[in-house]
DNA sequence: GCATGTGAATAGATTCACAGCG
DNA sequence: CGCTGTGAATCTATTCACATGC
């Protein structure tokens, strides 16, 4: 979050930024900004703030963004192909090196200039390109089997979009993006408000 | 998460489930399951567990999934069209009623049977279909302006996919899905491990 | 004087552990 | 006896508040 805010600040050619201002941009508390940044080192200057360029570099380095990360996407449905095209990935060190799908009708076709390969080529591509991060966009039913295969192919980080719990060994990093869960959470808040509203309209009990 | 696990359990025709088993499926601690569910009511039976169907219904109701939620998607790029097609939304009470885009070349064409409308039609559609939830899939630069417009059109929940901070009034619910941030977090862990690994390979200082 | 860096205080979430009920 | 429901304990995150240094 700070990285993103700092990129905006850098665009404005401001040389330094205070924790207070950065907090405002990132939508958090100023003390939190300082505490968070203090874990990286003491990069600020009292009475002045943080040097924008320097802090940008330090955060990028800490996040591992100063190096190039080849990624593979497995499951080329709507979401998979959207992600293959997604500029946000390539814009920061993430390079999609291959797409995989089981469907033989898709294999051999291309999305955004990337050929779709058969799952059988997974191990070879991972090894050859030194891929450690995979994006999992298969249907829920296939996710665990594909995850297992990714792990045994040597992948050590998985970003899972399949709406199901996926288990991986201790040493593999797993993150989940659950799109319908996000909408469900919004629905929950909506629902709750509707409840409060109607409850307070039910007569004597309001007040 | 519990809802999803319970749907799987229901499919197996198991009549009840213990907090322990549900915890295993959802990937959390059993005490947490019980505490979480206790906030909804006392739906379990000591010595037995939770009635699957009953709990399913209670959670669905609490999440507002027993009603139909019309949603609009604004910004029909790769991601927007992927989401328009996304089965996970429609499968649970979320019905995409319209797509919007500024690009006049897109307006009038259709994605997955849904016509793409001009932003000018937003207010009318929101009012007519009683839409309260919007999905924001514009580029970062347009996100805030579109969010403002969504809010003044009467939207009270926004799911933001644009990689930027969006501000909304107090009463509007906002959630964010930041795809490249997810990859950056994975990159961070990878990076950190690489660091530890090489540090412990640097000679005398290891041990 | 201004803004960082950080111990201390607070708030919040998770887990423990066990009484209580079916 | 098994499993829930929940106070108490613990662990983690956030915020306060101020000494410190430019």
Tab-separated table of C-alpha atoms (C1' of nucleotides) in Angstrom:
chain	number	residue	atom	x	y	z
A	1	UNK	CA	0.000	0.000	0.000
A	2	UNK	CA	2.789	2.377	0.913
A	3	UNK	CA	4.611	1.444	-2.249
A	4	UNK	CA	1.623	2.410	-4.337
A	5	UNK	CA	1.161	5.704	-2.520
A	6	UNK	CA	4.852	6.506	-2.843
A	7	UNK	CA	4.728	5.904	-6.590
A	8	UNK	CA	2.001	8.533	-6.801
A	9	UNK	CA	4.037	10.912	-4.668
A	10	UNK	CA	7.140	10.349	-6.785
A	11	UNK	CA	5.131	11.286	-9.865
A	12	UNK	CA	4.493	14.681	-8.267
A	13	UNK	CA	8.233	15.161	-7.771
A	14	UNK	CA	7.914	15.712	-4.051
A	15	UNK	CA	11.302	14.904	-2.520
A	16	UNK	CA	10.088	13.882	0.943
A	17	UNK	CA	6.876	12.835	2.659
A	18	UNK	CA	5.767	12.770	6.279
A	19	UNK	CA	4.232	9.750	7.964
A	20	UNK	CA	1.143	11.848	8.413
A	21	UNK	CA	0.695	12.540	4.731
A	22	UNK	CA	1.566	8.994	3.714
A	23	UNK	CA	-0.962	7.748	6.245
A	24	UNK	CA	-3.617	9.920	4.663
A	25	UNK	CA	-2.873	8.551	1.199
A	26	UNK	CA	-2.821	4.937	2.310
A	27	UNK	CA	-5.888	5.320	4.496
A	28	UNK	CA	-4.268	4.411	7.818
A	29	UNK	CA	-2.993	5.967	11.027
A	30	UNK	CA	0.309	7.923	11.052
A	31	UNK	CA	1.680	5.967	14.001
A	32	UNK	CA	1.076	2.778	12.071
A	33	UNK	CA	3.030	4.080	9.106
A	34	UNK	CA	5.993	4.884	11.322
A	35	UNK	CA	5.835	1.574	13.152
A	36	UNK	CA	5.537	-0.357	9.889
A	37	UNK	CA	8.420	1.461	8.275
A	38	UNK	CA	10.525	1.081	11.416
A	39	UNK	CA	10.533	-2.672	10.811
A	40	UNK	CA	12.397	-2.089	7.567
A	41	UNK	CA	15.007	0.185	9.096
A	42	UNK	CA	15.282	3.806	10.204
A	43	UNK	CA	14.856	5.489	6.885
A	44	UNK	CA	13.210	8.719	8.040
A	45	UNK	CA	14.712	12.026	9.100
A	46	UNK	CA	13.302	13.706	12.208
A	47	UNK	CA	11.760	17.046	11.493
A	48	UNK	CA	11.698	16.274	7.767
A	49	UNK	CA	10.039	12.987	6.852
A	50	UNK	CA	11.014	10.185	4.505
A	51	UNK	CA	12.969	10.577	1.297
A	52	UNK	CA	10.510	9.398	-1.322
A	53	UNK	CA	12.931	7.804	-3.770
A	54	UNK	CA	14.979	6.138	-1.077
A	55	UNK	CA	11.945	4.731	0.692
A	56	UNK	CA	10.523	3.529	-2.618
A	57	UNK	CA	13.716	1.658	-3.305
A	58	UNK	CA	13.873	0.133	0.164
A	59	UNK	CA	10.282	-1.071	0.061
A	60	UNK	CA	10.679	-2.469	-3.450
A	61	UNK	CA	13.777	-4.309	-2.386
A	62	UNK	CA	12.103	-5.666	0.740
A	63	UNK	CA	9.154	-6.892	-1.312
A	64	UNK	CA	11.497	-8.554	-3.761
A	65	UNK	CA	10.348	-6.304	-6.594
A	66	UNK	CA	13.844	-5.405	-7.681
A	67	UNK	CA	14.003	-8.784	-9.302
A	68	UNK	CA	12.021	-10.405	-12.042
A	69	UNK	CA	9.496	-13.073	-11.062
A	70	UNK	CA	8.326	-15.438	-13.769
A	71	UNK	CA	4.819	-16.763	-13.055
A	72	UNK	CA	2.596	-19.386	-14.618
A	73	UNK	CA	-1.184	-19.327	-14.783
A	74	UNK	CA	-3.032	-22.628	-14.614
A	75	UNK	CA	-6.625	-22.735	-15.822
A	76	UNK	CA	-7.403	-20.511	-18.767
A	77	UNK	CA	-11.062	-19.693	-18.234
A	78	UNK	CA	-12.458	-16.181	-18.153
A	79	UNK	CA	-10.497	-15.224	-15.107
A	80	UNK	CA	-7.283	-16.905	-16.180
A	81	UNK	CA	-7.226	-15.135	-19.514
A	82	UNK	CA	-8.129	-11.821	-17.933
A	83	UNK	CA	-5.170	-12.196	-15.593
A	84	UNK	CA	-2.889	-13.208	-18.447
A	85	UNK	CA	-3.674	-9.856	-20.005
A	86	UNK	CA	-3.632	-7.927	-16.756
A	87	UNK	CA	-1.241	-5.026	-16.977
A	88	UNK	CA	-0.880	-4.680	-13.220
A	89	UNK	CA	1.144	-7.878	-13.057
A	90	UNK	CA	3.655	-7.172	-15.767
A	91	UNK	CA	4.012	-3.584	-14.610
A	92	UNK	CA	5.759	-4.765	-11.459
A	93	UNK	CA	8.332	-7.446	-12.059
A	94	UNK	CA	5.826	-10.224	-12.676
A	95	UNK	CA	6.188	-11.867	-16.042
A	96	UNK	CA	3.661	-14.446	-17.169
A	97	UNK	CA	5.783	-17.097	-18.876
A	98	UNK	CA	3.142	-19.686	-19.642
A	99	UNK	CA	-0.529	-20.581	-19.495
A	100	UNK	CA	-1.742	-24.111	-18.860
A	101	UNK	CA	-5.070	-25.825	-19.306
A	102	UNK	CA	-6.343	-29.388	-19.432
A	103	UNK	CA	-8.860	-28.763	-22.165
A	104	UNK	CA	-7.218	-30.117	-25.348
A	105	UNK	CA	-9.292	-27.687	-27.416
A	106	UNK	CA	-7.569	-24.766	-25.699
A	107	UNK	CA	-4.071	-26.206	-25.786
A	108	UNK	CA	-2.141	-24.772	-28.708
A	109	UNK	CA	-4.256	-21.634	-28.989
A	110	UNK	CA	-2.908	-18.351	-27.695
A	111	UNK	CA	-4.063	-15.644	-25.299
A	112	UNK	CA	-2.360	-12.280	-25.506
A	113	UNK	CA	0.532	-13.784	-27.438
A	114	UNK	CA	1.068	-16.579	-24.907
A	115	UNK	CA	0.512	-20.115	-26.093
A	116	UNK	CA	-1.618	-22.336	-23.893
A	117	UNK	CA	0.273	-25.475	-22.961
A	118	UNK	CA	-0.850	-28.871	-21.743
A	119	UNK	CA	-0.394	-29.596	-18.053
A	120	UNK	CA	2.153	-32.234	-19.009
A	121	UNK	CA	4.583	-29.487	-19.927
A	122	UNK	CA	4.310	-27.919	-16.486
A	123	UNK	CA	7.343	-29.524	-14.888
A	124	UNK	CA	9.593	-28.690	-17.820
A	125	UNK	CA	8.535	-25.045	-17.986
A	126	UNK	CA	8.819	-24.527	-14.234
A	127	UNK	CA	12.289	-25.998	-14.194
A	128	UNK	CA	13.498	-24.248	-17.320
A	129	UNK	CA	12.206	-20.772	-16.532
A	130	UNK	CA	12.870	-21.031	-12.796
A	131	UNK	CA	9.264	-20.323	-11.915
A	132	UNK	CA	8.390	-20.186	-8.226
A	133	UNK	CA	4.992	-18.458	-8.313
A	134	UNK	CA	1.801	-19.892	-9.828
A	135	UNK	CA	-1.676	-18.436	-10.240
A	136	UNK	CA	-4.422	-21.023	-9.853
A	137	UNK	CA	-7.575	-20.225	-11.807
A	138	UNK	CA	-9.086	-23.653	-12.356
A	139	UNK	CA	-12.615	-24.626	-11.321
A	140	UNK	CA	-12.940	-25.557	-7.647
A	141	UNK	CA	-13.035	-29.262	-8.377
A	142	UNK	CA	-9.634	-29.341	-10.036
A	143	UNK	CA	-7.838	-26.947	-7.705
A	144	UNK	CA	-6.389	-29.354	-5.146
A	145	UNK	CA	-5.055	-31.787	-7.743
A	146	UNK	CA	-3.472	-28.977	-9.715
A	147	UNK	CA	-2.016	-27.445	-6.555
A	148	UNK	CA	-0.428	-30.775	-5.659
A	149	UNK	CA	1.072	-30.987	-9.085
A	150	UNK	CA	2.357	-27.409	-8.905
A	151	UNK	CA	4.040	-28.166	-5.617
A	152	UNK	CA	5.710	-31.303	-6.875
A	153	UNK	CA	6.851	-29.398	-9.952
A	154	UNK	CA	8.736	-27.102	-7.589
A	155	UNK	CA	6.384	-24.132	-7.213
A	156	UNK	CA	6.680	-22.549	-3.788
A	157	UNK	CA	4.023	-19.819	-3.917
A	158	UNK	CA	0.443	-20.158	-5.115
A	159	UNK	CA	-2.185	-17.474	-5.573
A	160	UNK	CA	-5.469	-19.352	-5.509
A	161	UNK	CA	-8.607	-17.965	-7.171
A	162	UNK	CA	-10.539	-21.222	-7.074
A	163	UNK	CA	-13.370	-20.969	-4.567
A	164	UNK	CA	-12.253	-23.858	-2.391
A	165	UNK	CA	-9.816	-24.588	0.401
A	166	UNK	CA	-6.511	-25.815	-0.971
A	167	UNK	CA	-3.927	-27.488	1.253
A	168	UNK	CA	-0.223	-27.269	0.586
A	169	UNK	CA	2.855	-28.406	2.489
A	170	UNK	CA	4.310	-26.198	5.204
A	171	UNK	CA	7.027	-24.711	3.009
A	172	UNK	CA	4.677	-23.506	0.258
A	173	UNK	CA	3.100	-20.063	0.501
A	174	UNK	CA	-0.553	-19.898	-0.335
A	175	UNK	CA	-2.777	-16.885	-0.716
A	176	UNK	CA	-6.416	-16.872	-1.657
A	177	UNK	CA	-8.577	-14.406	-3.553
A	178	UNK	CA	-12.193	-15.318	-3.216
A	179	UNK	CA	-14.326	-13.149	-5.439
A	180	UNK	CA	-17.763	-14.301	-4.449
A	181	UNK	CA	-16.793	-14.145	-0.785
A	182	UNK	CA	-16.066	-10.456	-1.264
A	183	UNK	CA	-19.555	-9.874	-2.599
A	184	UNK	CA	-20.994	-11.952	0.218
A	185	UNK	CA	-19.291	-9.725	2.748
A	186	UNK	CA	-20.824	-6.658	1.114
A	187	UNK	CA	-24.169	-8.392	1.041
A	188	UNK	CA	-23.783	-9.057	4.760
A	189	UNK	CA	-23.366	-5.379	5.562
A	190	UNK	CA	-26.242	-4.420	3.293
A	191	UNK	CA	-28.407	-7.054	4.861
A	192	UNK	CA	-27.504	-5.975	8.369
A	193	UNK	CA	-28.393	-2.377	7.646
A	194	UNK	CA	-31.678	-3.386	6.134
A	195	UNK	CA	-32.358	-5.335	9.322
A	196	UNK	CA	-31.513	-2.420	11.609
A	197	UNK	CA	-33.560	-0.113	9.463
A	198	UNK	CA	-36.662	-2.249	9.443
A	199	UNK	CA	-36.243	-3.064	13.149
A	200	UNK	CA	-36.241	0.624	13.950
A	201	UNK	CA	-39.386	1.036	11.903
A	202	UNK	CA	-41.311	-1.686	13.644
A	203	UNK	CA	-43.065	0.599	16.072
A	204	UNK	CA	-42.887	1.003	19.859
A	205	UNK	CA	-39.600	-0.878	20.210
A	206	UNK	CA	-37.643	1.695	18.236
A	207	UNK	CA	-36.555	4.786	20.195
B	1	UNK	CA	-15.792	-19.912	4.574
B	2	UNK	CA	-18.067	-21.953	6.787
B	3	UNK	CA	-20.849	-21.559	4.280
B	4	UNK	CA	-18.683	-23.011	1.555
B	5	UNK	CA	-17.560	-25.919	3.716
B	6	UNK	CA	-21.124	-26.625	4.771
B	7	UNK	CA	-22.262	-26.754	1.150
B	8	UNK	CA	-19.682	-29.471	0.561
B	9	UNK	CA	-20.839	-31.326	3.657
B	10	UNK	CA	-24.480	-31.059	2.616
B	11	UNK	CA	-23.574	-32.635	-0.706
B	12	UNK	CA	-22.346	-35.694	1.192
B	13	UNK	CA	-25.694	-35.924	2.968
B	14	UNK	CA	-24.154	-35.778	6.418
B	15	UNK	CA	-26.878	-34.564	8.801
B	16	UNK	CA	-24.603	-32.942	11.398
B	17	UNK	CA	-21.038	-31.717	11.731
B	18	UNK	CA	-18.807	-31.016	14.711
B	19	UNK	CA	-16.886	-27.796	15.180
B	20	UNK	CA	-13.760	-29.889	14.964
B	21	UNK	CA	-14.543	-31.274	11.548
B	22	UNK	CA	-15.791	-27.957	10.226
B	23	UNK	CA	-12.598	-26.343	11.479
B	24	UNK	CA	-10.568	-28.883	9.553
B	25	UNK	CA	-12.442	-28.156	6.340
B	26	UNK	CA	-12.226	-24.404	6.704
B	27	UNK	CA	-8.602	-24.484	7.775
B	28	UNK	CA	-9.050	-22.896	11.200
B	29	UNK	CA	-9.152	-23.774	14.897
B	30	UNK	CA	-12.208	-25.554	16.372
B	31	UNK	CA	-12.563	-23.028	19.188
B	32	UNK	CA	-12.716	-20.286	16.584
B	33	UNK	CA	-15.523	-22.049	14.751
B	34	UNK	CA	-17.552	-22.317	17.924
B	35	UNK	CA	-16.894	-18.725	18.921
B	36	UNK	CA	-17.751	-17.448	15.457
B	37	UNK	CA	-20.950	-19.440	15.265
B	38	UNK	CA	-21.907	-18.398	18.780
B	39	UNK	CA	-22.217	-14.822	17.515
B	40	UNK	CA	-25.042	-15.937	15.239
B	41	UNK	CA	-26.937	-17.794	17.944
B	42	UNK	CA	-26.724	-21.118	19.767
B	43	UNK	CA	-27.378	-23.407	16.895
B	44	UNK	CA	-25.352	-26.419	18.026
B	45	UNK	CA	-26.337	-29.424	20.116
B	46	UNK	CA	-23.919	-30.513	22.838
B	47	UNK	CA	-22.611	-33.979	22.316
B	48	UNK	CA	-23.795	-33.941	18.695
B	49	UNK	CA	-22.628	-30.958	16.683
B	50	UNK	CA	-24.413	-28.614	14.304
B	51	UNK	CA	-27.289	-29.542	12.058
B	52	UNK	CA	-25.878	-28.961	8.592
B	53	UNK	CA	-29.034	-27.786	6.833
B	54	UNK	CA	-30.112	-25.572	9.682
B	55	UNK	CA	-26.694	-23.956	10.045
B	56	UNK	CA	-26.496	-23.475	6.282
B	57	UNK	CA	-29.778	-21.647	6.345
B	58	UNK	CA	-28.837	-19.497	9.315
B	59	UNK	CA	-25.512	-18.455	7.804
B	60	UNK	CA	-27.101	-17.746	4.421
B	61	UNK	CA	-29.714	-15.639	6.066
B	62	UNK	CA	-27.149	-13.761	8.149
B	63	UNK	CA	-25.083	-13.054	5.034
B	64	UNK	CA	-28.149	-11.814	3.226
B	65	UNK	CA	-27.934	-14.591	0.649
B	66	UNK	CA	-31.562	-15.563	0.974
B	67	UNK	CA	-32.340	-12.552	-1.116
B	68	UNK	CA	-31.395	-11.558	-4.609
B	69	UNK	CA	-28.776	-8.835	-5.057
B	70	UNK	CA	-28.634	-7.065	-8.378
B	71	UNK	CA	-25.131	-5.748	-9.116
B	72	UNK	CA	-23.616	-3.556	-11.785
B	73	UNK	CA	-20.094	-3.775	-13.167
B	74	UNK	CA	-18.392	-0.564	-14.252
B	75	UNK	CA	-15.393	-0.826	-16.539
B	76	UNK	CA	-15.539	-3.598	-19.112
B	77	UNK	CA	-11.882	-4.412	-19.624
B	78	UNK	CA	-10.428	-7.896	-19.324
B	79	UNK	CA	-11.270	-8.176	-15.682
B	80	UNK	CA	-14.708	-6.626	-15.960
B	81	UNK	CA	-15.782	-8.998	-18.695
B	82	UNK	CA	-14.310	-11.982	-16.873
B	83	UNK	CA	-16.356	-11.041	-13.820
B	84	UNK	CA	-19.470	-10.530	-15.922
B	85	UNK	CA	-19.135	-14.158	-16.963
B	86	UNK	CA	-18.054	-15.407	-13.576
B	87	UNK	CA	-20.305	-18.222	-12.452
B	88	UNK	CA	-19.426	-17.837	-8.797
B	89	UNK	CA	-21.379	-14.599	-8.599
B	90	UNK	CA	-24.596	-15.726	-10.161
B	91	UNK	CA	-24.449	-19.011	-8.291
B	92	UNK	CA	-25.112	-17.169	-5.029
B	93	UNK	CA	-27.828	-14.585	-5.269
B	94	UNK	CA	-25.750	-12.045	-7.182
B	95	UNK	CA	-27.246	-11.071	-10.496
B	96	UNK	CA	-25.309	-8.848	-12.865
B	97	UNK	CA	-27.937	-6.523	-14.267
B	98	UNK	CA	-25.765	-4.222	-16.334
B	99	UNK	CA	-22.278	-3.438	-17.562
B	100	UNK	CA	-21.035	0.116	-18.038
B	101	UNK	CA	-18.093	1.591	-19.873
B	102	UNK	CA	-17.037	5.015	-21.092
B	103	UNK	CA	-15.528	3.781	-24.314
B	104	UNK	CA	-18.154	4.553	-27.009
B	105	UNK	CA	-16.802	1.695	-29.115
B	106	UNK	CA	-17.763	-0.773	-26.400
B	107	UNK	CA	-21.148	0.744	-25.626
B	108	UNK	CA	-23.869	-1.170	-27.428
B	109	UNK	CA	-21.870	-4.373	-27.767
B	110	UNK	CA	-22.606	-7.298	-25.471
B	111	UNK	CA	-20.651	-9.510	-23.116
B	112	UNK	CA	-22.213	-12.791	-22.098
B	113	UNK	CA	-25.620	-11.596	-23.242
B	114	UNK	CA	-25.404	-8.347	-21.274
B	115	UNK	CA	-25.379	-5.136	-23.226
B	116	UNK	CA	-22.722	-2.606	-22.328
B	117	UNK	CA	-24.322	0.706	-21.456
B	118	UNK	CA	-22.969	4.237	-21.347
B	119	UNK	CA	-22.236	5.681	-17.933
B	120	UNK	CA	-25.030	8.163	-18.503
B	121	UNK	CA	-27.534	5.379	-18.023
B	122	UNK	CA	-26.117	4.498	-14.620
B	123	UNK	CA	-28.526	6.482	-12.470
B	124	UNK	CA	-31.571	5.171	-14.308
B	125	UNK	CA	-30.498	1.530	-14.084
B	126	UNK	CA	-29.545	1.751	-10.429
B	127	UNK	CA	-32.859	3.327	-9.554
B	128	UNK	CA	-34.962	1.056	-11.697
B	129	UNK	CA	-33.367	-2.261	-10.725
B	130	UNK	CA	-32.800	-1.263	-7.093
B	131	UNK	CA	-29.074	-1.901	-7.309
B	132	UNK	CA	-27.052	-1.354	-4.161
B	133	UNK	CA	-23.807	-3.172	-5.009
B	134	UNK	CA	-21.332	-2.174	-7.718
B	135	UNK	CA	-18.126	-3.790	-8.949
B	136	UNK	CA	-15.487	-1.271	-9.978
B	137	UNK	CA	-13.121	-2.525	-12.660
B	138	UNK	CA	-11.977	0.676	-14.315
B	139	UNK	CA	-8.333	1.725	-14.679
B	140	UNK	CA	-6.860	3.324	-11.552
B	141	UNK	CA	-7.124	6.814	-12.964
B	142	UNK	CA	-10.878	6.686	-13.436
B	143	UNK	CA	-11.749	4.850	-10.229
B	144	UNK	CA	-12.370	7.756	-7.861
B	145	UNK	CA	-14.541	9.682	-10.295
B	146	UNK	CA	-16.597	6.603	-11.071
B	147	UNK	CA	-16.901	5.762	-7.382
B	148	UNK	CA	-18.211	9.254	-6.680
B	149	UNK	CA	-20.750	8.841	-9.401
B	150	UNK	CA	-21.792	5.411	-8.142
B	151	UNK	CA	-22.338	6.841	-4.695
B	152	UNK	CA	-24.415	9.725	-5.911
B	153	UNK	CA	-26.438	7.306	-8.024
B	154	UNK	CA	-27.378	5.574	-4.787
B	155	UNK	CA	-24.948	2.640	-4.620
B	156	UNK	CA	-24.061	1.753	-1.041
B	157	UNK	CA	-21.500	-1.033	-1.511
B	158	UNK	CA	-18.520	-1.041	-3.842
B	159	UNK	CA	-16.099	-3.848	-4.611
B	160	UNK	CA	-13.033	-2.112	-5.974
B	161	UNK	CA	-10.567	-3.885	-8.252
B	162	UNK	CA	-8.804	-0.731	-9.415
B	163	UNK	CA	-5.315	-0.597	-7.957
B	164	UNK	CA	-5.757	2.689	-6.132
B	165	UNK	CA	-7.170	4.010	-2.893
B	166	UNK	CA	-10.774	5.072	-3.343
B	167	UNK	CA	-12.556	7.229	-0.765
B	168	UNK	CA	-16.262	7.017	-0.141
B	169	UNK	CA	-18.579	8.594	2.397
B	170	UNK	CA	-18.995	6.975	5.815
B	171	UNK	CA	-22.231	5.215	4.942
B	172	UNK	CA	-20.878	3.416	1.851
B	173	UNK	CA	-19.211	0.029	2.237
B	174	UNK	CA	-16.016	-0.416	0.303
B	175	UNK	CA	-13.947	-3.522	-0.203
B	176	UNK	CA	-10.823	-3.837	-2.235
B	177	UNK	CA	-9.302	-6.683	-4.204
B	178	UNK	CA	-5.802	-5.843	-5.227
B	179	UNK	CA	-4.429	-8.467	-7.566
B	180	UNK	CA	-0.897	-7.261	-7.976
B	181	UNK	CA	-0.624	-6.673	-4.228
B	182	UNK	CA	-1.350	-10.355	-3.736
B	183	UNK	CA	1.531	-11.299	-5.994
B	184	UNK	CA	3.752	-8.767	-4.248
B	185	UNK	CA	3.028	-10.406	-0.913
B	186	UNK	CA	4.039	-13.770	-2.335
B	187	UNK	CA	7.126	-12.197	-3.833
B	188	UNK	CA	7.971	-10.829	-0.387
B	189	UNK	CA	7.953	-14.270	1.192
B	190	UNK	CA	9.955	-15.740	-1.667
B	191	UNK	CA	12.444	-12.927	-1.431
B	192	UNK	CA	12.775	-13.292	2.320
B	193	UNK	CA	13.478	-16.977	2.046
B	194	UNK	CA	16.062	-16.400	-0.614
B	195	UNK	CA	17.714	-13.921	1.740
B	196	UNK	CA	17.763	-16.303	4.694
B	197	UNK	CA	19.040	-19.069	2.488
B	198	UNK	CA	21.924	-17.118	1.034
B	199	UNK	CA	22.766	-15.596	4.440
B	200	UNK	CA	23.154	-19.073	5.882
B	201	UNK	CA	25.450	-20.021	3.016
B	202	UNK	CA	27.838	-17.134	3.427
B	203	UNK	CA	30.481	-19.034	5.359
B	204	UNK	CA	31.713	-18.740	8.963
B	205	UNK	CA	28.776	-16.623	10.090
B	206	UNK	CA	26.279	-19.403	9.474
B	207	UNK	CA	25.995	-22.010	12.266
C	1	DG	C1'	9.739	23.621	15.759
C	2	DC	C1'	8.665	19.595	13.439
C	3	DA	C1'	8.362	14.826	12.562
C	4	DT	C1'	10.543	10.424	13.551
C	5	DG	C1'	11.130	6.209	16.389
C	6	DT	C1'	9.527	3.547	19.968
C	7	DG	C1'	8.221	1.948	24.736
C	8	DA	C1'	3.806	1.672	27.010
C	9	DA	C1'	-1.148	1.362	26.760
C	10	DT	C1'	-4.967	-0.176	24.546
C	11	DA	C1'	-7.834	-2.722	21.637
C	12	DG	C1'	-8.874	-6.760	19.195
C	13	DA	C1'	-8.531	-11.566	17.767
C	14	DT	C1'	-7.473	-16.198	18.790
C	15	DT	C1'	-6.880	-20.015	21.652
C	16	DC	C1'	-7.235	-22.490	26.001
C	17	DA	C1'	-9.684	-25.060	29.094
C	18	DC	C1'	-13.497	-26.569	31.271
C	19	DA	C1'	-18.261	-26.338	33.095
C	20	DG	C1'	-22.596	-27.798	31.400
C	21	DC	C1'	-25.838	-30.108	28.580
C	22	DG	C1'	-27.811	-33.758	25.476
D	1	DC	C1'	-19.200	-39.677	27.081
D	2	DG	C1'	-18.859	-36.183	23.417
D	3	DC	C1'	-19.162	-31.744	21.915
D	4	DT	C1'	-20.905	-27.139	22.544
D	5	DG	C1'	-20.649	-22.469	24.593
D	6	DT	C1'	-17.945	-19.266	26.786
D	7	DG	C1'	-15.137	-16.864	30.495
D	8	DA	C1'	-10.246	-16.335	31.089
D	9	DA	C1'	-5.690	-16.287	29.214
D	10	DT	C1'	-2.866	-15.332	25.644
D	11	DC	C1'	-1.173	-13.557	21.622
D	12	DT	C1'	-1.142	-9.962	17.984
D	13	DA	C1'	-2.077	-5.495	16.052
D	14	DT	C1'	-2.904	-0.743	16.546
D	15	DT	C1'	-2.664	3.584	18.714
D	16	DC	C1'	-0.954	6.826	22.161
D	17	DA	C1'	2.306	9.890	23.749
D	18	DC	C1'	6.618	11.641	24.239
D	19	DA	C1'	11.737	11.628	24.343
D	20	DT	C1'	14.936	12.317	20.714
D	21	DG	C1'	17.342	14.473	16.994
D	22	DC	C1'	17.562	17.203	12.754
